[in-house]
Amino acid sequence: MRRDRTRLWVAGAATGAAGMVVAQATVWALRAEIGPVESVAAAVRDGTPGVVAVRLVHLVGHLDKPLLVGGTVAILLAICGLAGALSRRRMLYADLIFLALAAIGLLAIQRQPNATVASAVAVIAGLVTWLLVLRVLVRPTLTGSQSRRDFLLRTGGVVVGAGVLAVAGRWVGRGRRKVEQARRLLRLPVTPGTEPPHASLGVRGIAPWRTPNGDFYRIDTTLVPPAIQPTDWQLRIHGMVDQEVTVTYQDLVGRPFAEGWVTLACVSNEVGGDLIGNAWWSGVPVRELLAQAGIQQGADAVLQTSQDGWTCGTPLAALTDDRNALLAVAMNGRPLPVEHGFPVRMVVPGLYGYVSATKWLVDLEVTRFDEIDAYWTKRGWAEEGPIKTQSRIDVPRDDAEVTAGPLRIGGSAWAQHTGIERVEFQLDGGPWRTADLGAVPKGARDTWVQWTGQVEVGAGRHTLVVRATDAAGRTQTAVRSDVLPDGATGWHTVTFDAS
Ligand SMILES: Nc1nc2c(c(=O)[nH]1)N[C@H]1C(S)=C(S)[C@@H](COP(=O)(O)O)O[C@H]1N2
Ligand SMILES: [Mo]
């Protein structure tokens, strides 16, 4: 009896481990950036009261990450052990625990900005593993006479199987190595871009003015980012044109380049959100290629298609006017990272990514809006997606605890392709005050701008609001609207405590 009970706990924990390994193997195989275990650990971290977290970090120093993940895994294993034990009463109880854990995993993933469908697929793979493996491990114990040898064999088999899968997952992910290699060996006629003086105000906690490639937000529908060799890449331009044009990578990088600072933003960026980044992009102005093809009367749109079949419709005018919409091959002076569209993507100043920023771009069809139905517009998002003017408070963070007295505040504001004229902030419903603005490149209107200000805060709870006015004199609306169908509006507000 006691022996059976122990076996059920062990079987539950082994099942738990197998599911987590399968989930992680899926993350590796699909090259997802973040998996369920990490996401749950992050949720635990964010859910830990600030004081406790700070204390912990001070106690354990840079060991906080492994401890956090290790601790989370240990707790999960214990819960899985409990599921094993409960399976004696009813298998359903165990299944419900696994379902609940999977639901927590999905919720945790969903709050990670760099999570993709692949992260969710990993949860499902883990859940299926849990449901199946538990049955394999506990059935014999539950139905009575099981030898110690049989129990050890089954449990051992599951552990070994999971290990093999983990190795296989990493190996499959490595299949993309060759493209990474080709990418590293490329020498492109690009410059790294120099951040203009005073673009960064040097306030701790404000997102850096230039977003490093590794920190740049990533949004796409792909499970596995397409791995395209530059030598295999071609772009076809067709539709309402005088003559079809096909360009190879070599042909493209042999043309005159243009470079510039452009801040990309996602339409699903909530007010105050971080689905936005600023980079120095290098490539060939797409209008040159469109001109070469010869655009016919009546066209007003370009349907862009990526190698994995994602599509978006872009106003023809935005690709042909003087804003330098680019067939970009480099980001911050480096060949595009695979996740950001290697070898070629589109970058159009002023438009949300979902209507313009096609990664792994392979096809441009000159057409009319009334003849196309692109990926996101089919799903209820607006046909046209100009980026809305927004401002964000980066310091203090929402719910922060600060020292009473003078407080430096700041953040970023953007009105791509119009430019920011003014940023104002308001503390505790008092008068609006004008913020100091960082510099932007000369004549540029396509990047965000940093803002900062100084306030005096007494002990207690405070509310800080920010709003921006664009170069055309339009102040962003206070009316809160959802990201669907064409981008969020409203003033970013944070509350914090001073003591
Ligand atoms: N091929 C492809 N390109 C795509 C997408 C996609 O799903 N597939 N998503 C778009 C969206 S919604 C955004 S916001 C930007 C994000 O670009 P990033 O991942 O480089 O930040 O890419 C755009 N380009
Ligand atoms: Mo997006």
PDB file of N, CA, C and O and ligand atoms in Angstrom, residues 33 216-222 226 264-269 275-277 281 304-312 331 336-337 339-341 345-347 351-361 375-376, ligand 1:
ATOM      1  N   GLU A  33      11.105  31.556 -29.178  1.00  0.00           N
ATOM      2  CA  GLU A  33      12.010  32.324 -28.330  1.00  0.00           C
ATOM      3  C   GLU A  33      11.789  32.022 -26.863  1.00  0.00           C
ATOM      4  O   GLU A  33      12.682  32.152 -26.040  1.00  0.00           O
ATOM      5  N   PHE A 216      14.843  43.598 -29.986  1.00  0.00           N
ATOM      6  CA  PHE A 216      13.761  44.119 -30.824  1.00  0.00           C
ATOM      7  C   PHE A 216      12.548  43.200 -30.721  1.00  0.00           C
ATOM      8  O   PHE A 216      12.675  41.975 -30.819  1.00  0.00           O
ATOM      9  N   TYR A 217      11.366  43.759 -30.509  1.00  0.00           N
ATOM     10  CA  TYR A 217      10.167  42.930 -30.382  1.00  0.00           C
ATOM     11  C   TYR A 217       9.984  42.100 -31.648  1.00  0.00           C
ATOM     12  O   TYR A 217      10.455  42.473 -32.716  1.00  0.00           O
ATOM     13  N   ARG A 218       9.346  40.967 -31.489  1.00  0.00           N
ATOM     14  CA  ARG A 218       9.146  40.107 -32.645  1.00  0.00           C
ATOM     15  C   ARG A 218       7.690  39.683 -32.699  1.00  0.00           C
ATOM     16  O   ARG A 218       7.145  39.184 -31.720  1.00  0.00           O
ATOM     17  N   ILE A 219       7.058  39.901 -33.843  1.00  0.00           N
ATOM     18  CA  ILE A 219       5.681  39.473 -34.044  1.00  0.00           C
ATOM     19  C   ILE A 219       5.575  38.836 -35.413  1.00  0.00           C
ATOM     20  O   ILE A 219       5.917  39.448 -36.423  1.00  0.00           O
ATOM     21  N   ASP A 220       5.141  37.583 -35.453  1.00  0.00           N
ATOM     22  CA  ASP A 220       4.795  36.965 -36.732  1.00  0.00           C
ATOM     23  C   ASP A 220       3.985  35.713 -36.486  1.00  0.00           C
ATOM     24  O   ASP A 220       3.867  35.251 -35.357  1.00  0.00           O
ATOM     25  N   THR A 221       3.420  35.202 -37.569  1.00  0.00           N
ATOM     26  CA  THR A 221       2.530  34.050 -37.459  1.00  0.00           C
ATOM     27  C   THR A 221       3.266  32.737 -37.718  1.00  0.00           C
ATOM     28  O   THR A 221       2.640  31.689 -37.689  1.00  0.00           O
ATOM     29  N   THR A 222       4.564  32.795 -37.978  1.00  0.00           N
ATOM     30  CA  THR A 222       5.263  31.568 -38.353  1.00  0.00           C
ATOM     31  C   THR A 222       5.561  30.704 -37.142  1.00  0.00           C
ATOM     32  O   THR A 222       5.875  31.199 -36.067  1.00  0.00           O
ATOM     33  N   PRO A 226      11.185  31.080 -41.614  1.00  0.00           N
ATOM     34  CA  PRO A 226      11.733  30.525 -42.844  1.00  0.00           C
ATOM     35  C   PRO A 226      13.254  30.686 -42.886  1.00  0.00           C
ATOM     36  O   PRO A 226      13.775  31.720 -42.479  1.00  0.00           O
ATOM     37  N   LEU A 264       9.642  50.966 -35.849  1.00  0.00           N
ATOM     38  CA  LEU A 264       8.556  50.045 -36.216  1.00  0.00           C
ATOM     39  C   LEU A 264       7.622  49.885 -35.023  1.00  0.00           C
ATOM     40  O   LEU A 264       8.080  49.894 -33.885  1.00  0.00           O
ATOM     41  N   ALA A 265       6.343  49.715 -35.295  1.00  0.00           N
ATOM     42  CA  ALA A 265       5.404  49.475 -34.199  1.00  0.00           C
ATOM     43  C   ALA A 265       4.357  48.468 -34.631  1.00  0.00           C
ATOM     44  O   ALA A 265       4.017  48.371 -35.810  1.00  0.00           O
ATOM     45  N   CYS A 266       3.864  47.727 -33.652  1.00  0.00           N
ATOM     46  CA  CYS A 266       2.831  46.731 -33.931  1.00  0.00           C
ATOM     47  C   CYS A 266       1.475  47.301 -33.585  1.00  0.00           C
ATOM     48  O   CYS A 266       1.314  47.974 -32.560  1.00  0.00           O
ATOM     49  N   VAL A 267       0.479  46.992 -34.417  1.00  0.00           N
ATOM     50  CA  VAL A 267      -0.877  47.497 -34.194  1.00  0.00           C
ATOM     51  C   VAL A 267      -1.443  46.936 -32.887  1.00  0.00           C
ATOM     52  O   VAL A 267      -2.310  47.545 -32.266  1.00  0.00           O
ATOM     53  N   SER A 268      -0.946  45.787 -32.446  1.00  0.00           N
ATOM     54  CA  SER A 268      -1.484  45.221 -31.206  1.00  0.00           C
ATOM     55  C   SER A 268      -0.713  45.689 -29.979  1.00  0.00           C
ATOM     56  O   SER A 268      -0.839  45.112 -28.905  1.00  0.00           O
ATOM     57  N   ASN A 269       0.059  46.739 -30.135  1.00  0.00           N
ATOM     58  CA  ASN A 269       0.729  47.337 -28.980  1.00  0.00           C
ATOM     59  C   ASN A 269      -0.297  48.079 -28.126  1.00  0.00           C
ATOM     60  O   ASN A 269      -0.933  49.026 -28.574  1.00  0.00           O
ATOM     61  N   LEU A 275       5.657  46.733 -27.835  1.00  0.00           N
ATOM     62  CA  LEU A 275       5.789  46.151 -29.174  1.00  0.00           C
ATOM     63  C   LEU A 275       6.194  47.250 -30.151  1.00  0.00           C
ATOM     64  O   LEU A 275       5.478  47.581 -31.100  1.00  0.00           O
ATOM     65  N   ILE A 276       7.327  47.833 -29.897  1.00  0.00           N
ATOM     66  CA  ILE A 276       7.835  48.939 -30.690  1.00  0.00           C
ATOM     67  C   ILE A 276       9.346  48.944 -30.554  1.00  0.00           C
ATOM     68  O   ILE A 276       9.878  48.595 -29.503  1.00  0.00           O
ATOM     69  N   GLY A 277      10.026  49.314 -31.634  1.00  0.00           N
ATOM     70  CA  GLY A 277      11.487  49.367 -31.571  1.00  0.00           C
ATOM     71  C   GLY A 277      12.034  50.264 -32.669  1.00  0.00           C
ATOM     72  O   GLY A 277      11.368  50.497 -33.687  1.00  0.00           O
ATOM     73  N   TRP A 281      18.016  51.101 -40.529  1.00  0.00           N
ATOM     74  CA  TRP A 281      17.733  50.118 -41.576  1.00  0.00           C
ATOM     75  C   TRP A 281      18.487  50.473 -42.854  1.00  0.00           C
ATOM     76  O   TRP A 281      18.577  51.654 -43.208  1.00  0.00           O
ATOM     77  N   GLN A 304       1.806  42.266 -50.540  1.00  0.00           N
ATOM     78  CA  GLN A 304       3.111  41.673 -50.261  1.00  0.00           C
ATOM     79  C   GLN A 304       2.922  40.254 -49.747  1.00  0.00           C
ATOM     80  O   GLN A 304       2.028  40.004 -48.941  1.00  0.00           O
ATOM     81  N   THR A 305       3.757  39.347 -50.186  1.00  0.00           N
ATOM     82  CA  THR A 305       3.672  37.969 -49.705  1.00  0.00           C
ATOM     83  C   THR A 305       5.040  37.516 -49.226  1.00  0.00           C
ATOM     84  O   THR A 305       6.056  37.813 -49.854  1.00  0.00           O
ATOM     85  N   SER A 306       5.038  36.813 -48.081  1.00  0.00           N
ATOM     86  CA  SER A 306       6.292  36.287 -47.552  1.00  0.00           C
ATOM     87  C   SER A 306       6.451  34.846 -47.999  1.00  0.00           C
ATOM     88  O   SER A 306       5.508  34.215 -48.476  1.00  0.00           O
ATOM     89  N   GLN A 307       7.633  34.347 -47.811  1.00  0.00           N
ATOM     90  CA  GLN A 307       7.933  32.972 -48.215  1.00  0.00           C
ATOM     91  C   GLN A 307       6.996  31.963 -47.538  1.00  0.00           C
ATOM     92  O   GLN A 307       6.636  30.954 -48.109  1.00  0.00           O
ATOM     93  N   ASP A 308       6.541  32.272 -46.312  1.00  0.00           N
ATOM     94  CA  ASP A 308       5.651  31.335 -45.623  1.00  0.00           C
ATOM     95  C   ASP A 308       4.185  31.650 -45.876  1.00  0.00           C
ATOM     96  O   ASP A 308       3.314  31.120 -45.194  1.00  0.00           O
ATOM     97  N   GLY A 309       3.910  32.512 -46.843  1.00  0.00           N
ATOM     98  CA  GLY A 309       2.522  32.678 -47.264  1.00  0.00           C
ATOM     99  C   GLY A 309       1.748  33.773 -46.547  1.00  0.00           C
ATOM    100  O   GLY A 309       0.575  33.997 -46.837  1.00  0.00           O
ATOM    101  N   TRP A 310       2.370  34.458 -45.605  1.00  0.00           N
ATOM    102  CA  TRP A 310       1.696  35.587 -44.936  1.00  0.00           C
ATOM    103  C   TRP A 310       1.570  36.732 -45.939  1.00  0.00           C
ATOM    104  O   TRP A 310       2.423  36.894 -46.816  1.00  0.00           O
ATOM    105  N   THR A 311       0.478  37.489 -45.854  1.00  0.00           N
ATOM    106  CA  THR A 311       0.292  38.586 -46.809  1.00  0.00           C
ATOM    107  C   THR A 311      -0.101  39.872 -46.095  1.00  0.00           C
ATOM    108  O   THR A 311      -0.642  39.848 -44.985  1.00  0.00           O
ATOM    109  N   CYS A 312       0.188  40.983 -46.746  1.00  0.00           N
ATOM    110  CA  CYS A 312      -0.357  42.251 -46.269  1.00  0.00           C
ATOM    111  C   CYS A 312      -0.552  43.182 -47.458  1.00  0.00           C
ATOM    112  O   CYS A 312       0.121  43.063 -48.478  1.00  0.00           O
ATOM    113  N   MET A 331      19.878  45.557 -40.431  1.00  0.00           N
ATOM    114  CA  MET A 331      19.252  46.179 -39.268  1.00  0.00           C
ATOM    115  C   MET A 331      20.381  46.535 -38.304  1.00  0.00           C
ATOM    116  O   MET A 331      21.155  45.649 -37.918  1.00  0.00           O
ATOM    117  N   LEU A 336      19.964  41.270 -41.657  1.00  0.00           N
ATOM    118  CA  LEU A 336      18.759  41.048 -40.854  1.00  0.00           C
ATOM    119  C   LEU A 336      18.882  39.751 -40.063  1.00  0.00           C
ATOM    120  O   LEU A 336      19.276  38.729 -40.618  1.00  0.00           O
ATOM    121  N   PRO A 337      18.529  39.747 -38.792  1.00  0.00           N
ATOM    122  CA  PRO A 337      18.424  38.475 -38.080  1.00  0.00           C
ATOM    123  C   PRO A 337      17.331  37.619 -38.739  1.00  0.00           C
ATOM    124  O   PRO A 337      16.371  38.176 -39.284  1.00  0.00           O
ATOM    125  N   GLU A 339      14.965  35.940 -37.502  1.00  0.00           N
ATOM    126  CA  GLU A 339      13.650  36.220 -36.914  1.00  0.00           C
ATOM    127  C   GLU A 339      13.059  37.534 -37.416  1.00  0.00           C
ATOM    128  O   GLU A 339      11.865  37.756 -37.304  1.00  0.00           O
ATOM    129  N   HIS A 340      13.910  38.405 -37.928  1.00  0.00           N
ATOM    130  CA  HIS A 340      13.407  39.702 -38.389  1.00  0.00           C
ATOM    131  C   HIS A 340      13.363  39.792 -39.910  1.00  0.00           C
ATOM    132  O   HIS A 340      13.330  40.881 -40.467  1.00  0.00           O
ATOM    133  N   GLY A 341      13.376  38.608 -40.583  1.00  0.00           N
ATOM    134  CA  GLY A 341      13.048  38.609 -42.002  1.00  0.00           C
ATOM    135  C   GLY A 341      14.140  38.278 -42.982  1.00  0.00           C
ATOM    136  O   GLY A 341      13.954  38.486 -44.182  1.00  0.00           O
ATOM    137  N   ARG A 345      13.344  42.122 -46.028  1.00  0.00           N
ATOM    138  CA  ARG A 345      12.029  42.480 -45.517  1.00  0.00           C
ATOM    139  C   ARG A 345      11.693  43.900 -45.967  1.00  0.00           C
ATOM    140  O   ARG A 345      12.556  44.655 -46.390  1.00  0.00           O
ATOM    141  N   MET A 346      10.438  44.249 -45.822  1.00  0.00           N
ATOM    142  CA  MET A 346      10.013  45.614 -46.132  1.00  0.00           C
ATOM    143  C   MET A 346       9.988  46.446 -44.845  1.00  0.00           C
ATOM    144  O   MET A 346       9.617  45.945 -43.790  1.00  0.00           O
ATOM    145  N   VAL A 347      10.400  47.707 -44.963  1.00  0.00           N
ATOM    146  CA  VAL A 347      10.273  48.661 -43.851  1.00  0.00           C
ATOM    147  C   VAL A 347       9.657  49.942 -44.411  1.00  0.00           C
ATOM    148  O   VAL A 347      10.240  50.585 -45.283  1.00  0.00           O
ATOM    149  N   LEU A 351       3.717  53.245 -41.009  1.00  0.00           N
ATOM    150  CA  LEU A 351       2.628  52.267 -41.045  1.00  0.00           C
ATOM    151  C   LEU A 351       2.894  51.144 -40.046  1.00  0.00           C
ATOM    152  O   LEU A 351       4.034  50.714 -39.879  1.00  0.00           O
ATOM    153  N   TYR A 352       1.827  50.666 -39.400  1.00  0.00           N
ATOM    154  CA  TYR A 352       1.971  49.510 -38.518  1.00  0.00           C
ATOM    155  C   TYR A 352       2.520  48.328 -39.314  1.00  0.00           C
ATOM    156  O   TYR A 352       2.272  48.202 -40.526  1.00  0.00           O
ATOM    157  N   GLY A 353       3.208  47.434 -38.609  1.00  0.00           N
ATOM    158  CA  GLY A 353       3.851  46.288 -39.253  1.00  0.00           C
ATOM    159  C   GLY A 353       2.893  45.399 -40.028  1.00  0.00           C
ATOM    160  O   GLY A 353       3.251  44.858 -41.070  1.00  0.00           O
ATOM    161  N   TYR A 354       1.665  45.253 -39.527  1.00  0.00           N
ATOM    162  CA  TYR A 354       0.758  44.281 -40.143  1.00  0.00           C
ATOM    163  C   TYR A 354       0.297  44.694 -41.534  1.00  0.00           C
ATOM    164  O   TYR A 354      -0.277  43.876 -42.255  1.00  0.00           O
ATOM    165  N   VAL A 355       0.493  45.959 -41.923  1.00  0.00           N
ATOM    166  CA  VAL A 355       0.134  46.380 -43.279  1.00  0.00           C
ATOM    167  C   VAL A 355       1.367  46.758 -44.102  1.00  0.00           C
ATOM    168  O   VAL A 355       1.235  47.347 -45.174  1.00  0.00           O
ATOM    169  N   SER A 356       2.564  46.456 -43.589  1.00  0.00           N
ATOM    170  CA  SER A 356       3.721  46.980 -44.305  1.00  0.00           C
ATOM    171  C   SER A 356       5.025  46.220 -44.176  1.00  0.00           C
ATOM    172  O   SER A 356       5.796  46.158 -45.134  1.00  0.00           O
ATOM    173  N   ALA A 357       5.284  45.634 -43.009  1.00  0.00           N
ATOM    174  CA  ALA A 357       6.674  45.261 -42.687  1.00  0.00           C
ATOM    175  C   ALA A 357       7.000  43.796 -43.000  1.00  0.00           C
ATOM    176  O   ALA A 357       7.668  43.126 -42.219  1.00  0.00           O
ATOM    177  N   THR A 358       6.549  43.306 -44.141  1.00  0.00           N
ATOM    178  CA  THR A 358       6.686  41.886 -44.485  1.00  0.00           C
ATOM    179  C   THR A 358       8.113  41.367 -44.356  1.00  0.00           C
ATOM    180  O   THR A 358       9.037  41.894 -44.959  1.00  0.00           O
ATOM    181  N   LYS A 359       8.262  40.327 -43.533  1.00  0.00           N
ATOM    182  CA  LYS A 359       9.555  39.673 -43.362  1.00  0.00           C
ATOM    183  C   LYS A 359       9.622  38.504 -44.342  1.00  0.00           C
ATOM    184  O   LYS A 359       8.601  38.003 -44.789  1.00  0.00           O
ATOM    185  N   TRP A 360      10.815  38.066 -44.691  1.00  0.00           N
ATOM    186  CA  TRP A 360      11.013  36.965 -45.641  1.00  0.00           C
ATOM    187  C   TRP A 360      10.198  37.227 -46.920  1.00  0.00           C
ATOM    188  O   TRP A 360       9.550  36.358 -47.480  1.00  0.00           O
ATOM    189  N   LEU A 361      10.287  38.492 -47.368  1.00  0.00           N
ATOM    190  CA  LEU A 361       9.483  38.961 -48.501  1.00  0.00           C
ATOM    191  C   LEU A 361       9.915  38.297 -49.815  1.00  0.00           C
ATOM    192  O   LEU A 361      11.107  38.242 -50.115  1.00  0.00           O
ATOM    193  N   TYR A 375      -3.855  38.869 -44.904  1.00  0.00           N
ATOM    194  CA  TYR A 375      -3.936  37.994 -43.717  1.00  0.00           C
ATOM    195  C   TYR A 375      -4.712  38.615 -42.553  1.00  0.00           C
ATOM    196  O   TYR A 375      -5.665  38.042 -42.055  1.00  0.00           O
ATOM    197  N   TRP A 376      -4.318  39.797 -42.093  1.00  0.00           N
ATOM    198  CA  TRP A 376      -4.970  40.356 -40.907  1.00  0.00           C
ATOM    199  C   TRP A 376      -6.271  41.083 -41.231  1.00  0.00           C
ATOM    200  O   TRP A 376      -7.175  41.144 -40.391  1.00  0.00           O
TER     201      TRP A 376
HETATM  202  N1  LIG B   1       6.162  37.162 -42.974  1.00  0.00           N
HETATM  203  C1  LIG B   1       5.629  37.902 -41.994  1.00  0.00           C
HETATM  204  N2  LIG B   1       5.957  39.203 -41.884  1.00  0.00           N
HETATM  205  C2  LIG B   1       5.436  39.963 -40.897  1.00  0.00           C
HETATM  206  C3  LIG B   1       4.522  39.412 -39.977  1.00  0.00           C
HETATM  207  C4  LIG B   1       4.177  38.043 -40.112  1.00  0.00           C
HETATM  208  O1  LIG B   1       3.385  37.494 -39.346  1.00  0.00           O
HETATM  209  N3  LIG B   1       4.763  37.323 -41.130  1.00  0.00           N
HETATM  210  N4  LIG B   1       4.005  40.210 -38.963  1.00  0.00           N
HETATM  211  C5  LIG B   1       4.025  41.655 -39.172  1.00  0.00           C
HETATM  212  C6  LIG B   1       3.737  42.391 -37.951  1.00  0.00           C
HETATM  213  S1  LIG B   1       2.157  42.303 -37.350  1.00  0.00           S
HETATM  214  C7  LIG B   1       4.668  43.203 -37.355  1.00  0.00           C
HETATM  215  S2  LIG B   1       4.233  44.228 -36.079  1.00  0.00           S
HETATM  216  C8  LIG B   1       6.065  43.225 -37.816  1.00  0.00           C
HETATM  217  C9  LIG B   1       7.014  42.933 -36.695  1.00  0.00           C
HETATM  218  O2  LIG B   1       8.332  42.912 -37.158  1.00  0.00           O
HETATM  219  P1  LIG B   1       9.473  42.390 -36.199  1.00  0.00           P
HETATM  220  O3  LIG B   1       9.088  41.005 -35.759  1.00  0.00           O
HETATM  221  O4  LIG B   1      10.736  42.419 -36.975  1.00  0.00           O
HETATM  222  O5  LIG B   1       9.510  43.334 -35.029  1.00  0.00           O
HETATM  223  O6  LIG B   1       6.308  42.263 -38.826  1.00  0.00           O
HETATM  224  C10 LIG B   1       5.301  42.166 -39.798  1.00  0.00           C
HETATM  225  N5  LIG B   1       5.782  41.274 -40.819  1.00  0.00           N
END
